[in-house]
Amino acid sequence: MPYAMVAAGVACVHLRGIIGKNLSMLEMMCGGCDLARVEENLTMALADAQVQTVVLAIDSPGGTV
């Protein structure tokens, strides 16, 4: 899920489900959150000139270390 603008200048990046690196498509379809996607969303939000604040909304039981 790409980042969402929730208010003027505020972007929200969601992390839902088990967090991991290099998750398979099946793991992501079952609700996993791949760190590469999080990085992409953060990069897009930080590159957006309208974004002044980035909020990480985390709903996760954890994941890999």
XYZ file of N, CA and C in Angstrom:
195
model
N 0.849 -1.176 0.000
C 0.000 0.000 0.000
C 0.891 1.235 0.000
N 0.712 2.120 -0.993
C 1.524 3.342 -1.016
C 1.166 4.261 0.151
N 2.039 5.205 0.415
C 1.756 6.132 1.503
C 0.507 6.931 1.186
N -0.147 7.443 2.223
C -1.367 8.226 2.036
C -1.193 9.589 2.696
N -1.675 10.613 2.031
C -1.682 11.946 2.633
C -2.894 12.015 3.555
N -2.675 12.262 4.836
C -3.782 12.300 5.784
C -4.163 13.731 6.156
N -3.302 14.649 5.909
C -3.553 16.064 6.158
C -2.521 16.851 5.354
N -2.710 18.150 5.300
C -1.783 18.983 4.544
C -0.363 18.800 5.070
N 0.499 18.248 4.226
C 1.899 18.084 4.579
C 2.227 16.851 5.398
N 1.225 16.020 5.709
C 1.464 14.829 6.533
C 1.185 13.582 5.700
N 2.202 12.715 5.596
C 2.056 11.445 4.892
C 2.078 10.318 5.918
N 1.254 9.299 5.683
C 1.180 8.154 6.587
C 1.631 6.907 5.833
N 2.627 6.212 6.376
C 3.113 4.956 5.809
C 2.655 3.838 6.739
N 1.862 2.906 6.202
C 1.292 1.826 7.004
C 2.176 0.582 6.973
N 2.359 -0.024 8.125
C 3.027 -1.323 8.254
C 2.034 -2.226 8.978
N 1.519 -3.228 8.260
C 0.521 -4.119 8.848
C 0.975 -5.552 8.705
N 0.723 -6.342 9.713
C 1.045 -7.756 9.658
C 2.479 -8.033 10.073
N 2.883 -9.273 9.829
C 4.243 -9.695 10.167
C 5.237 -8.971 9.273
N 6.257 -8.386 9.870
C 7.257 -7.612 9.135
C 8.438 -8.521 8.814
N 8.872 -8.490 7.563
C 10.008 -9.319 7.177
C 10.710 -8.775 5.957
N 11.823 -9.395 5.623
C 12.629 -8.990 4.477
C 12.508 -10.058 3.399
N 12.333 -9.627 2.156
C 12.223 -10.532 1.012
C 11.095 -11.550 1.166
N 9.927 -11.073 1.584
C 8.776 -11.962 1.732
C 8.295 -12.429 0.367
N 7.764 -13.639 0.323
C 7.207 -14.165 -0.921
C 5.840 -13.516 -1.174
N 5.342 -13.662 -2.392
C 4.033 -13.111 -2.734
C 2.962 -13.747 -1.843
N 3.095 -15.055 -1.562
C 2.134 -15.744 -0.705
C 2.130 -15.155 0.705
N 3.319 -14.904 1.250
C 3.406 -14.313 2.585
C 2.771 -12.933 2.617
N 2.967 -12.166 1.555
C 2.388 -10.827 1.501
C 0.873 -10.899 1.308
N 0.394 -11.868 0.522
C -1.047 -12.034 0.338
C -1.721 -12.464 1.637
N -0.974 -13.116 2.508
C -1.500 -13.554 3.815
C -1.361 -12.464 4.873
N -0.959 -11.276 4.471
C -0.910 -10.147 5.395
C 0.461 -9.715 5.835
N 1.512 -10.255 5.247
C 2.867 -9.861 5.612
C 3.234 -8.486 5.080
N 4.217 -7.879 5.687
C 4.685 -6.542 5.303
C 6.175 -6.640 4.959
N 6.500 -6.469 3.674
C 7.893 -6.568 3.226
C 8.606 -5.227 3.416
N 9.790 -5.275 3.992
C 10.544 -4.053 4.263
C 10.924 -3.290 3.000
N 11.076 -3.980 1.874
C 11.393 -3.297 0.615
C 10.249 -2.367 0.221
N 9.010 -2.802 0.413
C 7.847 -1.944 0.106
C 7.783 -0.756 1.052
N 8.095 -0.988 2.315
C 8.109 0.112 3.284
C 9.151 1.138 2.865
N 10.332 0.670 2.471
C 11.393 1.570 2.026
C 10.954 2.363 0.795
N 10.298 1.706 -0.164
C 9.799 2.395 -1.361
C 8.812 3.494 -0.983
N 7.882 3.173 -0.089
C 6.883 4.155 0.326
C 7.508 5.330 1.074
N 8.475 5.046 1.935
C 9.171 6.126 2.633
C 9.943 7.007 1.661
N 10.600 6.393 0.692
C 11.356 7.148 -0.312
C 10.430 8.058 -1.114
N 9.279 7.517 -1.525
C 8.306 8.337 -2.274
C 7.784 9.487 -1.432
N 7.477 9.210 -0.164
C 6.954 10.262 0.714
C 7.998 11.350 0.939
N 9.244 10.948 1.161
C 10.300 11.932 1.408
C 10.644 12.739 0.161
N 10.419 12.159 -1.016
C 10.699 12.871 -2.261
C 9.575 13.832 -2.645
N 8.421 13.688 -2.035
C 7.263 14.539 -2.336
C 7.458 15.898 -1.667
N 7.496 16.947 -2.458
C 7.731 18.291 -1.929
C 6.609 18.762 -1.005
N 5.421 18.187 -1.115
C 4.292 18.594 -0.269
C 4.366 17.980 1.132
N 5.159 16.926 1.290
C 5.235 16.219 2.571
C 6.240 16.904 3.493
N 5.753 17.270 4.689
C 6.611 17.868 5.703
C 6.845 16.918 6.874
N 5.898 15.984 7.065
C 5.960 15.050 8.185
C 5.573 13.666 7.696
N 6.282 12.647 8.161
C 5.942 11.260 7.830
C 5.598 10.539 9.126
N 4.432 9.900 9.135
C 3.970 9.127 10.282
C 4.019 7.655 9.907
N 4.620 6.825 10.753
C 4.611 5.382 10.565
C 3.469 4.817 11.409
N 2.482 4.209 10.744
C 1.354 3.595 11.434
C 1.607 2.089 11.443
N 1.982 1.565 12.612
C 2.393 0.160 12.707
C 1.338 -0.640 13.465
N 0.832 -1.694 12.799
C -0.088 -2.648 13.398
C 0.481 -4.026 13.107
N 1.396 -4.473 13.952
C 2.155 -5.681 13.671
C 2.449 -6.461 14.949
N 2.411 -7.782 14.866
C 2.828 -8.588 16.007
C 4.349 -8.730 16.088
N 5.063 -8.209 15.098
C 6.524 -8.294 15.085
C 7.015 -8.872 13.772
N 8.134 -9.544 13.822
C 8.700 -10.104 12.606
C 10.116 -10.562 12.848
N 10.918 -10.478 11.805
C 12.297 -10.942 11.881
C 13.192 -9.869 12.466
N 14.298 -10.287 13.023
C 15.250 -9.339 13.617
C 16.200 -8.878 12.542
